Amino acid sequence: MNKKIYKSSTILRDTLISIITITTFLHHVSADDTAIMATLAKSLSPSPPDWSGSNPCKWQGVKCDSSGRISSISLPFKSLSGELPSILNQLSNLKSLHLQNNQLSGPLPSLSNLASLEDVNLDGNNFSSVPPDFLSGLTSLQTFSINNNSNLPPWKIPDTLKDCTSLVSFIAGKANLAGEIPDIFGSLPSLQNLRLSYNNLTGSLPASFSNSGIQNLWLNNQMTGLSGTINVIGTMSQLTEVWLHVNKFSGPIPDLSACTELSDLQLRDNFLTGVIPDSLTKLPKLKTVALQNNVFQGPQPGFSNGVQASLGTSNNFCNPSPGTCDPQVTTLLKVIGALDYPMALAQSWKGNNPCQNWIHISCDLKGSVTVINFAKQNWVGTISPAMANLTELKTILLNDNNLTSSIPDSLTSLKLLQLLDVSNNNLSGKIPQFSSGVTIKTSGNTYIGIDLPPNSPPGSTSNGANNPSGTGTKNGTSSSVSTWVIVVSVVAAILVIMALCLAIYRCYAKKRNARYKWVNGSELGHSEHENETKENVKSTSTSETPIRSSGEKSDFHVYDGGNITIPIEVLREVTNSFSENNILGKGGFGVVYGGQLPDGTRIAVKRMESSIVSDKGMNEFKAEIEVLTKVRHRNLVALHGFCENGNERLLVYEHMPQGSLGQHLLQWEELGLTPLTWNQRMLIALDVARGVEYLHSLAQQSFIHRDLKPSNILLGDNMRAKVSDFGLVRCAPDGKYSVETRLAGTFGYLAPEYAATGRVTTKVDVFAFGVILMEIITGRKALDDSLSDDKIHLVTWFRRLIQNKESVKASLDPTLQPDEETFSSIWKVTELAGYCTAREAQQRPDMSHVVNALSPLVDHWKPTLDEEESIGIDFHMTLPQALQRWKANEDTSSSSSLFTSDFYNSSN
Ligand SMILES: Nc1ncnc2c1ncn2[C@@H]1O[C@H](COP(=O)(O)OP(=O)(O)O)[C@@H](O)[C@H]1O
Ligand SMILES: *[C@@H]1O[C@H](CO)[C@@H](O)[C@H](O)[C@H]1NC(C)=O
Ligand SMILES: *[C@@H]1O[C@H](CO)[C@@H](O)[C@H](O)[C@H]1NC(C)=O
Ligand SMILES: *[C@@H]1O[C@H](CO)[C@@H](O)[C@H](O)[C@H]1NC(C)=O
């Protein structure tokens, strides 16, 4: 208020001063204008034609008012160069200045306090600087245009523009404007045209656009890009042309029903999300609309015939033509609409099937959404009552966000709901009455449980704000003491398990996608199996707790549809009926086929010969595979599932596009591959060591691979390695591979004590890993019959060489040709290979030591944006660490645990 009074008094004072000045020097003023005009004439080159006589009022393009003062200078398209004199703003009666499309250069003159100035056009010149008070005090200014002055240094729209209360048009495209658009539009009631395209304006649309009379809003093509939402557009009812394309706007299109005059809406090339509102398609005067290159979702909008609409192909509309989406999609979009359509979901949720690889969602075998997991996303918004339309929901995780308002009553209608976690939000209001058996977590919501009168701010309620336990199994109104005792103990147990599950869940979060693809895949053929599949889902759910033998089952089923049984029809279809063309390779267990699921996921199907797996012990075998499908690590090839059909057993793995280490190391010439560099070999060795270390560190059931070899080390597109076939030997049924009958493993990689006694410890894998290191160093096979007797067995031969650096140098893989530095790395690995293949198992290092030894030899890590990181999950470390800790409590002596009864377990 004071400021305003001060401002107007300043203006008043200035005006008084000028009136006094004018009246005092009236007869001189004209002379002053003449002098200024003479200066102007001199500084322009060429001097404008006809600017010669002593009376500038007679010069071409110059006009004077009745008092003989200069009122207008108009010299457009005159090829004038030169600079404008800084005293130009002493032409105090100047109303109009048109200098557009010349080559004027140098500093712009200040126009400050030209209180009569109404119309300025400086377009298409080459000015080089903007004075600080350029546009202050221009109270009569109506049109200001400075398009195409790209030689200006970056300048900001001056705050003083708000003095220009008569402003109708402010036009400064390609004028190197930078910074934010000032929030001054409340002071510019007449503004109709704001055209600021092709600058470097940043920040968001100013709040004072709200209710302004702007008709033409051109803010397109900002270099860095304007950002934030475009919500304010919905309040600007005079808009006719809105050009916001090529910026970084995000969030949904607001309700545009107030924008009845809008005829041209350019929103393309932004990051806009959400469903196109009906209010847009129904705009009465709409002629042109461009929406392409955003991340819109929902139904493709249908515009009437007269509208020229560009939708592009990169939006994530549910269907390629207008029409409603699948009901689950519609509902899910309502759910995320209440969260203002988060970008991550807009990018992932494509198509019309939420079970098809949509993040934060999982489904059952029938394709119903059963889990919504929005935990820890920092999303802002409310819980949509529409969520209750997903009738198969079992688990809803909304914890650790910024949700407000209350838990909708509609959720109580979810018959299958088991867990609703809304902890750590800002929810308020009373908790609806869920049926017994639903676990509800509400801790960390200060005002939850308090039935606030509508509109009263949460802070106004004083006492009993906290729900003391924050967790409870809702049981109607009756809660006897004994129920509470049970509840408390269950809660305690659940909390412990949840802590573990959470750790594991984070590890799984990415891999989950692969699992859910399965769920779709299995839809292909099996409606008659519905009952059976339901059974399966159930039984899998109960064994879902990733730590199998923890003795307690958690109700925390984050993974649903964890069904590992995959119908044979699906596998037939994706492998073209096990066609020759789909063969990826052949191995000891059988043939491996490649295939692609309808959603594009590639898989590898290992078809085992029936002789390998007897029917006897099949259940045991299945049980083991069920565990293996849950063993997940980025250096282990994921086992998606299993199929049993007659005598056939099929294992379904994640597809590894670059084949095996064996191929790259030993068969590269035949296959036309480039030999691996030393750095690639080290990266692969470290990946393998990490994968095996993880297997060894699994609690309860320390997996021993037993068949580590280069053909079981598979490579991804980035040449990163994953270990395959883990755990299978162990879980072969009924002593098939026990001491008496046959040794598992492959000759050449067998540790001596294993070969001699069948005694299996993790050190068996360490030995095999040592042999692999030797193969990596020498490029030789573990067993090579073609060589002389003393060289057939790589380990025996190479261990002798280790005595002597020079002979190691002479035995390296000839493709390596190392320099000194590389050789020192090779030498360290040589020594490590020696330790790993020590005769005495106890003398071999643990896999974790191997990891530690190899890590420093691998080229420095470079940041890459892989999906794991973008989800923000620390998925490499958490599971093994959590399990190691878990394990530490179980058996204190780790060395003895390595020699425990793994072997005996497997054979009894
Ligand atoms: N998941 C997979 N992705 C791609 N190729 C695979 C996959 N699994 C196996 N292969 C190919 O099939 C070959 C045989 O595999 P496998 O039966 O595991 O070998 P082995 O019995 O020798 O361990 C591998 O060497 C590899 O080329
Ligand atoms: C604009 O001025 C700069 C120097 O300030 C000069 O290098 C450039 O050539 C001029 N551009 C035009 C189109 O006159
Ligand atoms: C645009 O503005 C941003 C931030 O203000 C700045 O970092 C960037 O360098 C500018 N770009 C150009 C091309 O001037
Ligand atoms: C749930 O779905 C029905 C029909 O599919 C629809 O009429 C209803 O509005 C939906 N409820 C909510 C809250 O979206």
Short mmCIF file of N, CA and C and ligand atoms in Angstrom, two decimals, residues 583-594 603-606 637-638 652-663 667 705 707 709-715 724-725 746, ligand 1:
data_model
loop_
_atom_site.label_atom_id
_atom_site.label_comp_id
_atom_site.label_asym_id
_atom_site.label_seq_id
_atom_site.Cartn_x
_atom_site.Cartn_y
_atom_site.Cartn_z
N ILE A 583 16.96 -71.84 -32.30
CA ILE A 583 17.97 -72.41 -31.40
C ILE A 583 19.06 -71.38 -31.10
N LEU A 584 19.29 -71.20 -29.82
CA LEU A 584 20.34 -70.28 -29.39
C LEU A 584 21.64 -71.03 -29.11
N GLY A 585 21.50 -72.28 -28.69
CA GLY A 585 22.70 -73.03 -28.36
C GLY A 585 22.31 -74.39 -27.82
N LYS A 586 23.31 -75.25 -27.70
CA LYS A 586 23.06 -76.56 -27.13
C LYS A 586 24.01 -76.76 -25.97
N GLY A 587 23.49 -77.41 -24.95
CA GLY A 587 24.35 -77.63 -23.78
C GLY A 587 24.11 -79.00 -23.20
N GLY A 588 24.71 -79.24 -22.08
CA GLY A 588 24.63 -80.53 -21.44
C GLY A 588 23.21 -80.95 -21.11
N PHE A 589 22.38 -80.00 -20.80
CA PHE A 589 21.01 -80.34 -20.40
C PHE A 589 20.05 -80.45 -21.56
N GLY A 590 20.42 -79.90 -22.69
CA GLY A 590 19.51 -79.93 -23.82
C GLY A 590 19.68 -78.70 -24.69
N VAL A 591 18.65 -78.46 -25.49
CA VAL A 591 18.74 -77.37 -26.46
C VAL A 591 18.11 -76.10 -25.88
N VAL A 592 18.69 -74.97 -26.22
CA VAL A 592 18.17 -73.69 -25.74
C VAL A 592 17.58 -72.92 -26.92
N TYR A 593 16.31 -72.53 -26.79
CA TYR A 593 15.61 -71.82 -27.86
C TYR A 593 15.36 -70.37 -27.46
N GLY A 594 15.38 -69.51 -28.45
CA GLY A 594 15.06 -68.11 -28.20
C GLY A 594 13.62 -67.82 -28.58
N ILE A 603 13.15 -64.08 -24.39
CA ILE A 603 13.41 -65.12 -23.41
C ILE A 603 14.23 -66.23 -24.04
N ALA A 604 14.83 -67.04 -23.18
CA ALA A 604 15.54 -68.23 -23.64
C ALA A 604 14.89 -69.43 -22.96
N VAL A 605 14.50 -70.42 -23.75
CA VAL A 605 13.80 -71.59 -23.22
C VAL A 605 14.74 -72.78 -23.31
N LYS A 606 15.08 -73.32 -22.16
CA LYS A 606 15.97 -74.48 -22.15
C LYS A 606 15.12 -75.74 -22.05
N VAL A 637 21.65 -64.80 -14.30
CA VAL A 637 20.61 -64.84 -15.33
C VAL A 637 19.29 -65.22 -14.64
N ALA A 638 18.29 -64.37 -14.79
CA ALA A 638 17.04 -64.62 -14.07
C ALA A 638 16.32 -65.83 -14.65
N VAL A 652 12.70 -71.45 -18.28
CA VAL A 652 12.60 -70.20 -19.03
C VAL A 652 13.46 -69.14 -18.37
N TYR A 653 14.41 -68.64 -19.15
CA TYR A 653 15.37 -67.68 -18.64
C TYR A 653 15.24 -66.34 -19.33
N GLU A 654 15.77 -65.36 -18.71
CA GLU A 654 15.97 -64.08 -19.37
C GLU A 654 16.94 -64.31 -20.53
N HIS A 655 16.73 -63.62 -21.62
CA HIS A 655 17.57 -63.82 -22.80
C HIS A 655 18.84 -62.98 -22.70
N MET A 656 19.95 -63.59 -23.03
CA MET A 656 21.23 -62.89 -22.99
C MET A 656 21.75 -62.78 -24.41
N PRO A 657 21.66 -61.59 -24.99
CA PRO A 657 21.85 -61.45 -26.43
C PRO A 657 23.26 -61.74 -26.94
N GLN A 658 24.28 -61.59 -26.12
CA GLN A 658 25.62 -61.74 -26.67
C GLN A 658 26.21 -63.13 -26.49
N GLY A 659 25.40 -64.10 -26.09
CA GLY A 659 25.93 -65.46 -25.99
C GLY A 659 26.84 -65.65 -24.78
N SER A 660 27.65 -66.68 -24.86
CA SER A 660 28.40 -67.04 -23.66
C SER A 660 29.84 -66.54 -23.71
N LEU A 661 30.45 -66.50 -22.53
CA LEU A 661 31.86 -66.15 -22.43
C LEU A 661 32.68 -67.16 -23.21
N GLY A 662 32.25 -68.43 -23.14
CA GLY A 662 32.96 -69.46 -23.89
C GLY A 662 33.10 -69.09 -25.36
N GLN A 663 31.99 -68.62 -25.94
CA GLN A 663 32.04 -68.26 -27.35
C GLN A 663 33.00 -67.11 -27.61
N GLN A 667 35.84 -69.35 -29.01
CA GLN A 667 35.33 -69.62 -30.36
C GLN A 667 35.18 -68.35 -31.17
N HIS A 705 27.20 -73.29 -7.00
CA HIS A 705 26.87 -73.45 -8.40
C HIS A 705 27.25 -74.85 -8.90
N ASP A 707 28.87 -75.87 -11.28
CA ASP A 707 29.16 -76.10 -12.69
C ASP A 707 29.55 -74.79 -13.37
N LYS A 709 31.55 -72.46 -15.55
CA LYS A 709 32.43 -72.60 -16.71
C LYS A 709 32.02 -71.54 -17.72
N PRO A 710 32.88 -71.26 -18.68
CA PRO A 710 32.58 -70.15 -19.59
C PRO A 710 31.27 -70.29 -20.35
N SER A 711 30.80 -71.52 -20.59
CA SER A 711 29.54 -71.61 -21.34
C SER A 711 28.35 -71.29 -20.45
N ASN A 712 28.55 -71.26 -19.16
CA ASN A 712 27.48 -70.85 -18.25
C ASN A 712 27.57 -69.38 -17.87
N ILE A 713 28.48 -68.68 -18.48
CA ILE A 713 28.60 -67.24 -18.22
C ILE A 713 28.09 -66.54 -19.46
N LEU A 714 26.96 -65.87 -19.33
CA LEU A 714 26.31 -65.29 -20.49
C LEU A 714 26.46 -63.77 -20.48
N LEU A 715 26.45 -63.21 -21.67
CA LEU A 715 26.75 -61.78 -21.80
C LEU A 715 25.56 -61.00 -22.33
N SER A 724 24.74 -68.27 -15.30
CA SER A 724 23.52 -69.01 -15.60
C SER A 724 23.59 -70.40 -14.98
N ASP A 725 22.47 -71.08 -14.95
CA ASP A 725 22.41 -72.48 -14.52
C ASP A 725 22.74 -72.72 -13.07
N THR A 746 31.88 -80.24 -14.58
CA THR A 746 32.49 -80.54 -15.85
C THR A 746 33.97 -80.76 -15.61
N1 LIG B 1 19.60 -67.27 -21.30
C1 LIG B 1 20.22 -67.47 -22.45
N2 LIG B 1 20.23 -66.50 -23.37
C2 LIG B 1 20.88 -66.68 -24.54
N3 LIG B 1 21.54 -67.78 -24.87
C3 LIG B 1 21.54 -68.81 -24.00
C4 LIG B 1 20.87 -68.69 -22.75
N4 LIG B 1 21.06 -69.84 -22.08
C5 LIG B 1 21.81 -70.63 -22.89
N5 LIG B 1 22.10 -70.00 -24.04
C6 LIG B 1 22.89 -70.54 -25.15
O1 LIG B 1 22.76 -71.94 -25.16
C7 LIG B 1 24.02 -72.56 -24.93
C8 LIG B 1 23.83 -73.77 -24.09
O2 LIG B 1 23.36 -73.41 -22.83
P1 LIG B 1 23.41 -74.36 -21.60
O3 LIG B 1 22.50 -75.52 -21.86
O4 LIG B 1 23.16 -73.56 -20.39
O5 LIG B 1 24.92 -74.82 -21.64
P2 LIG B 1 25.62 -75.88 -20.72
O6 LIG B 1 24.72 -77.06 -20.62
O7 LIG B 1 26.88 -76.14 -21.47
O8 LIG B 1 25.82 -75.19 -19.45
C9 LIG B 1 24.87 -71.50 -24.26
O9 LIG B 1 26.22 -71.68 -24.48
C10 LIG B 1 24.35 -70.24 -24.91
O10 LIG B 1 24.98 -70.03 -26.15
#
